[in-house]
Amino acid sequence: MLELNCFFFLCRLNRSDTLLAYYTEFSVLYFLLKITPVLQIETGVTISFVLAGAACVLNALCYAELASRFPAVVGGAYLYTYAAFNEITAFLVFTQLMVDYHIGAASIARSLASYFIQFLELIPFLKGHIPSWIGHGEEFFGGVVSINILAPILLILLTAILCYGVKESSAVNTFMTTLKIVIVIVVVFAGVFEVDVSNWSPFMPNGFKSVVTGATVVFFAYVGFDAVANSAEEAKRPQRDLPIGILGSLLACVLLYVAVCLVITGMVPYTLLGEDAPLAEAFAAKGLKFVTVLISIGAVVGLTTTLLVGLYVQSRLYLGLGRDGLLPSIFARVHPTRHTPLHSQIWVGCVAAVMAGLFNVHMLSHILSVGTLTGYSVVSACVITLRWNDKATSCRSLGSMSIWQEGALCLVIVALCGFIVGLCYRFNYSIAFMVVAFLIAVAASFALQFRQAYVDPPGFSCPGVPLVPVISVFFNMVLFAQLHEEAWYRFVILSLVAVGIYSGYGQYNAGPSSSDHSSVGYHGVPSEAP
C-alpha cells in the first residue's frame, strides 16, 4: 500500500456487528504529486482516473470471485496462489506483498504524523514552535536516517486498538470513516459552486499520451480493495458481502476521485495549481479558508483509517502463513478471548514503528507497487487455473505437455508480452515491436479460450473468463514496465531471498497440502490460542 492510501473499504465484519468502512483520501492529488512530480494536475487527469479505475475493476472482479470461493479463510492473494499453483509460488507472492505493506505502513505513519503537526499548527501559539524531529522528521546521513518521534507513537496506539479486538477497532474505524466521507462531500459541494467550466478547455492540454501515462500513476490510488479479501474470516456473510465490498468500494472510489478532479481543475486553471497541496490552494484562492481546515482534518482522519486497516491486513497475512507452517507457529496464535492474532499484530506494528521512526521511507517509494502488481497478476491467473481444476476432463495432452501446463505457459506468454508492450511504450521503441508482442498475446489468449474447458464456480462468478483475467494480467504487466528500474531489481533480489528462506525453513516446516488444487486446509478462527 502506497502513501496514497486511496482505497475504499466496504465489508461486513465481526460475528455480531456490521461494519461499513468507507475508504478514500480526497487529497490524493497532493500525494500523487509528492511521489511522482512528473504528473501535472490538469483536466485530463480525470480521464486518467477513469482509465485506471476501469483497469482495477478487472482485478476486482477476479478478487471478488476468489473471495467468494474461499469465503471463510484469511490470506488473500497468498491463499489463492497456494490453492491454484503451489506452495513456493504462494510464498513468493507473500514476500513481495509484505515489503509493499511494511514500507507503505511506515510511509503512511510518517505522513499522518506530518499532517497531525500541521493540524496542530493551526493553533496560533503552536505555529513554528514544534521541533521537526517530533512529526516532520529530522534527517541525518544524507537523508537516509530521519528521526520521527510521533509516527511510532501513532503506530503503537493503532496496534493496541487492533490487538484489543476487531469489534472495537471497527467502531473506531466506522466513526472516523463516516467523518471523512462527510468532509469529502462537503468539500466537493463547496467547490462545485466555484467551478468555472472554461477552465476545462482544453480538456487534455498535454495530449492523450499524457492521460495514459497519468493512468499508470493514479492506478495505485486504487490499491487496497484487496484488503477486503484478507478480512474474509471475520466476515459475517462472506460469499455475499465480500464481492459487494470489493466491487462497491472500487466504484465508489472512481466516483469520488472524478468528482474531486473536476472540482479542483474547474475552480482554478491547472497552470496555477501548485505541487505541494493543490486542493487546499484551490480553495484558498477562492477565499474559502474554512475548507482548507476541513481538508487538514480529513487528511488526518483519512490517513489514520488507512493505516488502521493496513496494519490489520498485514497481520492476517502473517496469520495465514503461520497456520501453513511457512512461518513460525507463533504467528498463527490467536488470543483466546479477543480472537485477534496478537503476536502477528504486534510484529507488524513493531516493524512499521521502527521503519517510521528511524528511516526516510519516502526514499523507498519508487520500489513500491511491485508486490501489488505481482499479486494482482497472479490472482487474475488463479481465476483461470482454478476454473480448469473444476473440470475433470481438462486433462488432454499436447505431446509431452499436459493441457494444464499448456495453459500455464500461455499465461506466462501473456504476462511477458504485456511487459514488452509496456517497455516499448515507456522507451518509445518501434511500434512494430509492440504490435508483434500484442499479437502473440492475442494468440495465447485464443489458446486459453479454445483449448481449455471452464465451468462457473459456486458463489460470485467473474464474467468473461478467460478474457477478463487475461486482460487484467496483460495490463498489470504493462504497468509493471512503467516502474522504476530499481523496482525491477527489488523484485529479482527479493524473489531470490524468498526462495532461500523457503528452501531453508518453509519446505521443512510446512503442513501437508491437499492434492486438490481447489481446496486448502484452512480452518476458522480457533476459539483459543494454540
CSV table of C-alpha atoms in Angstrom, one decimal, residues 184-400:
chain,number,residue,atom,x,y,z
A,184,VAL,CA,-15.3,14.8,1.3
A,185,ILE,CA,-18.9,15.5,0.4
A,186,VAL,CA,-18.8,19.0,2.0
A,187,VAL,CA,-15.5,19.8,0.2
A,188,VAL,CA,-16.9,18.7,-3.2
A,189,PHE,CA,-20.2,20.6,-2.8
A,190,ALA,CA,-18.4,23.7,-1.6
A,191,GLY,CA,-16.2,23.6,-4.7
A,192,VAL,CA,-19.0,22.9,-7.2
A,193,PHE,CA,-20.3,26.5,-6.8
A,194,GLU,CA,-16.9,27.9,-7.6
A,195,VAL,CA,-16.3,25.9,-10.8
A,196,ASP,CA,-15.7,27.8,-14.0
A,197,VAL,CA,-16.3,25.5,-16.9
A,198,SER,CA,-13.9,27.5,-19.1
A,199,ASN,CA,-11.1,26.1,-17.0
A,200,TRP,CA,-11.8,22.7,-18.5
A,201,SER,CA,-10.9,23.8,-22.0
A,202,PRO,CA,-8.8,22.3,-23.4
A,203,PHE,CA,-9.7,19.1,-21.5
A,204,MET,CA,-6.5,17.3,-22.4
A,205,PRO,CA,-3.9,20.1,-22.9
A,206,ASN,CA,-0.9,17.7,-22.9
A,207,GLY,CA,-2.5,15.1,-25.3
A,208,PHE,CA,-3.9,11.7,-24.8
A,209,LYS,CA,-0.5,10.1,-24.2
A,210,SER,CA,-0.1,12.1,-21.0
A,211,VAL,CA,-3.5,10.9,-20.0
A,212,VAL,CA,-2.4,7.2,-20.4
A,213,THR,CA,0.8,8.0,-18.5
A,214,GLY,CA,-1.2,9.6,-15.8
A,215,ALA,CA,-3.4,6.4,-15.6
A,216,THR,CA,-0.3,4.3,-14.9
A,217,VAL,CA,0.4,6.7,-12.0
A,218,VAL,CA,-3.0,7.1,-10.5
A,219,PHE,CA,-3.6,3.3,-10.8
A,220,PHE,CA,-2.0,2.9,-7.4
A,221,ALA,CA,-4.5,5.3,-5.9
A,222,TYR,CA,-7.0,2.4,-6.0
A,223,VAL,CA,-4.7,-0.1,-4.3
A,224,GLY,CA,-6.4,-1.6,-1.2
A,225,PHE,CA,-9.7,-3.2,-2.3
A,226,ASP,CA,-7.8,-6.5,-1.8
A,227,ALA,CA,-7.9,-5.7,1.9
A,228,VAL,CA,-11.5,-6.9,1.9
A,229,ALA,CA,-10.4,-10.4,0.7
A,230,ASN,CA,-7.9,-10.6,3.6
A,231,SER,CA,-10.7,-10.0,6.1
A,232,ALA,CA,-12.7,-13.0,4.9
A,233,GLU,CA,-12.5,-14.9,8.2
A,234,GLU,CA,-14.2,-12.1,10.1
A,235,ALA,CA,-16.9,-11.5,7.5
A,236,LYS,CA,-20.5,-12.2,8.7
A,237,ARG,CA,-21.8,-13.5,5.3
A,238,PRO,CA,-18.6,-13.6,3.2
A,239,GLN,CA,-19.9,-15.2,0.0
A,240,ARG,CA,-22.3,-12.3,-0.4
A,241,ASP,CA,-20.6,-9.4,1.4
A,242,LEU,CA,-17.0,-9.8,0.1
A,243,PRO,CA,-17.9,-9.3,-3.6
A,244,ILE,CA,-20.2,-6.4,-2.7
A,245,GLY,CA,-17.4,-4.9,-0.6
A,246,ILE,CA,-14.7,-5.3,-3.3
A,247,LEU,CA,-16.7,-4.0,-6.2
A,248,GLY,CA,-18.8,-1.4,-4.4
A,249,SER,CA,-15.7,0.1,-2.8
A,250,LEU,CA,-13.9,0.4,-6.1
A,251,LEU,CA,-16.8,2.0,-7.9
A,252,ALA,CA,-17.3,4.5,-5.1
A,253,CYS,CA,-13.6,5.4,-5.3
A,254,VAL,CA,-13.9,6.1,-9.0
A,255,LEU,CA,-16.8,8.5,-8.5
A,256,LEU,CA,-15.1,10.4,-5.6
A,257,TYR,CA,-11.8,10.7,-7.5
A,258,VAL,CA,-13.5,12.0,-10.6
A,259,ALA,CA,-15.6,14.5,-8.6
A,260,VAL,CA,-12.5,15.9,-6.8
A,261,CYS,CA,-10.6,16.1,-10.1
A,262,LEU,CA,-13.4,18.0,-11.8
A,263,VAL,CA,-13.8,20.4,-8.9
A,264,ILE,CA,-10.2,21.2,-8.4
A,265,THR,CA,-9.4,21.8,-12.1
A,266,GLY,CA,-12.7,23.7,-12.6
A,267,MET,CA,-12.0,26.1,-9.7
A,268,VAL,CA,-8.5,27.2,-10.8
A,269,PRO,CA,-6.8,26.9,-14.1
A,270,TYR,CA,-4.4,23.9,-14.0
A,271,THR,CA,-1.4,26.1,-14.8
A,272,LEU,CA,-1.9,27.9,-11.5
A,273,LEU,CA,-2.1,24.9,-9.3
A,274,GLY,CA,0.9,24.3,-7.1
A,275,GLU,CA,2.7,21.0,-6.4
A,276,ASP,CA,2.6,21.0,-2.6
A,277,ALA,CA,-1.1,21.0,-1.8
A,278,PRO,CA,-3.2,21.8,-4.9
A,279,LEU,CA,-6.6,21.0,-3.3
A,280,ALA,CA,-6.0,23.4,-0.4
A,281,GLU,CA,-4.5,26.1,-2.7
A,282,ALA,CA,-7.6,25.9,-5.0
A,283,PHE,CA,-10.0,26.7,-2.1
A,284,ALA,CA,-7.7,29.3,-0.6
A,285,ALA,CA,-7.6,31.1,-3.9
A,286,LYS,CA,-11.3,31.4,-3.8
A,287,GLY,CA,-11.3,32.7,-0.3
A,288,LEU,CA,-12.7,29.5,1.3
A,289,LYS,CA,-10.2,29.3,4.1
A,290,PHE,CA,-12.6,27.2,6.3
A,291,VAL,CA,-12.5,24.5,3.7
A,292,THR,CA,-8.7,24.2,4.0
A,293,VAL,CA,-9.2,23.5,7.7
A,294,LEU,CA,-11.6,20.7,6.7
A,295,ILE,CA,-9.0,19.3,4.3
A,296,SER,CA,-6.4,19.1,7.1
A,297,ILE,CA,-8.9,17.3,9.4
A,298,GLY,CA,-9.9,15.0,6.6
A,299,ALA,CA,-6.3,14.2,5.8
A,300,VAL,CA,-5.6,13.3,9.4
A,301,VAL,CA,-8.7,11.1,9.6
A,302,GLY,CA,-8.1,9.6,6.2
A,303,LEU,CA,-4.5,8.6,6.9
A,304,THR,CA,-5.5,7.2,10.3
A,305,THR,CA,-8.2,4.9,8.9
A,306,THR,CA,-5.9,3.8,6.1
A,307,LEU,CA,-3.2,2.9,8.5
A,308,LEU,CA,-5.6,1.1,10.7
A,309,VAL,CA,-6.8,-1.3,8.0
A,310,GLY,CA,-3.3,-1.6,6.5
A,311,LEU,CA,-2.0,-2.9,9.8
A,312,TYR,CA,-5.0,-5.2,10.1
A,313,VAL,CA,-4.5,-6.7,6.7
A,314,GLN,CA,-0.8,-7.4,7.3
A,315,SER,CA,-1.4,-9.4,10.5
A,316,ARG,CA,-3.9,-11.6,8.7
A,317,LEU,CA,-1.4,-12.5,6.0
A,318,TYR,CA,1.1,-13.5,8.7
A,319,LEU,CA,-1.6,-15.5,10.4
A,320,GLY,CA,-2.2,-17.5,7.2
A,321,LEU,CA,1.4,-18.3,6.7
A,322,GLY,CA,1.8,-19.2,10.3
A,323,ARG,CA,-1.0,-21.7,10.0
A,324,ASP,CA,0.6,-23.3,7.0
A,325,GLY,CA,4.0,-23.6,8.7
A,326,LEU,CA,5.8,-21.4,6.2
A,327,LEU,CA,6.5,-19.0,9.2
A,328,PRO,CA,7.0,-19.9,12.9
A,329,SER,CA,3.8,-21.1,14.6
A,330,ILE,CA,3.8,-18.0,16.9
A,331,PHE,CA,2.3,-16.0,14.0
A,332,ALA,CA,-0.7,-18.4,14.0
A,333,ARG,CA,-1.6,-17.9,17.6
A,334,VAL,CA,-5.0,-16.3,18.2
A,335,HIS,CA,-5.9,-14.7,21.6
A,336,PRO,CA,-8.5,-16.9,23.4
A,337,THR,CA,-10.9,-14.1,24.2
A,338,ARG,CA,-10.1,-11.3,21.8
A,339,HIS,CA,-9.9,-13.6,18.8
A,340,THR,CA,-7.1,-11.5,17.3
A,341,PRO,CA,-3.7,-12.7,16.0
A,342,LEU,CA,-1.9,-10.9,18.8
A,343,HIS,CA,1.7,-11.9,18.0
A,344,SER,CA,1.3,-11.2,14.3
A,345,GLN,CA,-0.3,-7.8,15.0
A,346,ILE,CA,2.5,-6.8,17.4
A,347,TRP,CA,5.1,-7.9,15.0
A,348,VAL,CA,3.6,-5.8,12.2
A,349,GLY,CA,3.3,-2.8,14.4
A,350,CYS,CA,6.9,-3.1,15.6
A,351,VAL,CA,8.3,-3.4,12.1
A,352,ALA,CA,6.4,-0.4,10.9
A,353,ALA,CA,7.2,1.7,14.0
A,354,VAL,CA,11.0,1.1,13.6
A,355,MET,CA,10.9,2.0,10.0
A,356,ALA,CA,8.7,5.0,10.5
A,357,GLY,CA,10.8,6.3,13.5
A,358,LEU,CA,14.3,5.9,12.0
A,359,PHE,CA,14.3,5.9,8.2
A,360,ASN,CA,13.2,8.2,5.4
A,361,VAL,CA,10.8,5.7,3.9
A,362,HIS,CA,9.8,8.2,1.2
A,363,MET,CA,13.1,7.5,-0.5
A,364,LEU,CA,11.9,3.9,-0.9
A,365,SER,CA,8.6,4.9,-2.6
A,366,HIS,CA,10.0,4.2,-6.1
A,367,ILE,CA,10.4,0.5,-5.3
A,368,LEU,CA,6.8,0.1,-4.1
A,369,SER,CA,3.9,-1.4,-6.0
A,370,VAL,CA,6.0,-4.3,-7.3
A,371,GLY,CA,4.2,-6.6,-4.8
A,372,THR,CA,0.8,-5.1,-5.6
A,373,LEU,CA,1.1,-5.6,-9.3
A,374,THR,CA,2.6,-9.1,-8.8
A,375,GLY,CA,-0.2,-10.1,-6.5
A,376,TYR,CA,-2.9,-8.7,-8.8
A,377,SER,CA,-1.4,-10.5,-11.8
A,378,VAL,CA,-1.2,-13.8,-10.0
A,379,VAL,CA,-4.7,-13.5,-8.6
A,380,SER,CA,-6.1,-13.0,-12.1
A,381,ALA,CA,-4.2,-16.1,-13.3
A,382,CYS,CA,-5.6,-18.0,-10.3
A,383,VAL,CA,-9.2,-17.4,-11.5
A,384,ILE,CA,-8.3,-19.1,-14.8
A,385,THR,CA,-6.4,-22.1,-13.4
A,386,LEU,CA,-9.0,-22.8,-10.7
A,387,ARG,CA,-11.7,-23.0,-13.3
A,388,TRP,CA,-9.6,-25.7,-15.1
A,389,ASN,CA,-9.3,-27.6,-11.9
A,390,ASP,CA,-13.1,-27.8,-11.6
A,391,LYS,CA,-13.2,-29.7,-14.8
A,392,ALA,CA,-12.1,-33.3,-14.5
A,393,THR,CA,-12.0,-33.8,-18.3
A,394,SER,CA,-9.5,-30.9,-18.7
A,395,CYS,CA,-6.5,-33.3,-18.9
A,396,ARG,CA,-5.9,-33.7,-22.6
A,397,SER,CA,-2.2,-33.6,-23.5
A,398,LEU,CA,-0.4,-31.9,-26.3
A,399,GLY,CA,2.7,-34.1,-26.9
A,400,SER,CA,4.7,-34.2,-23.7
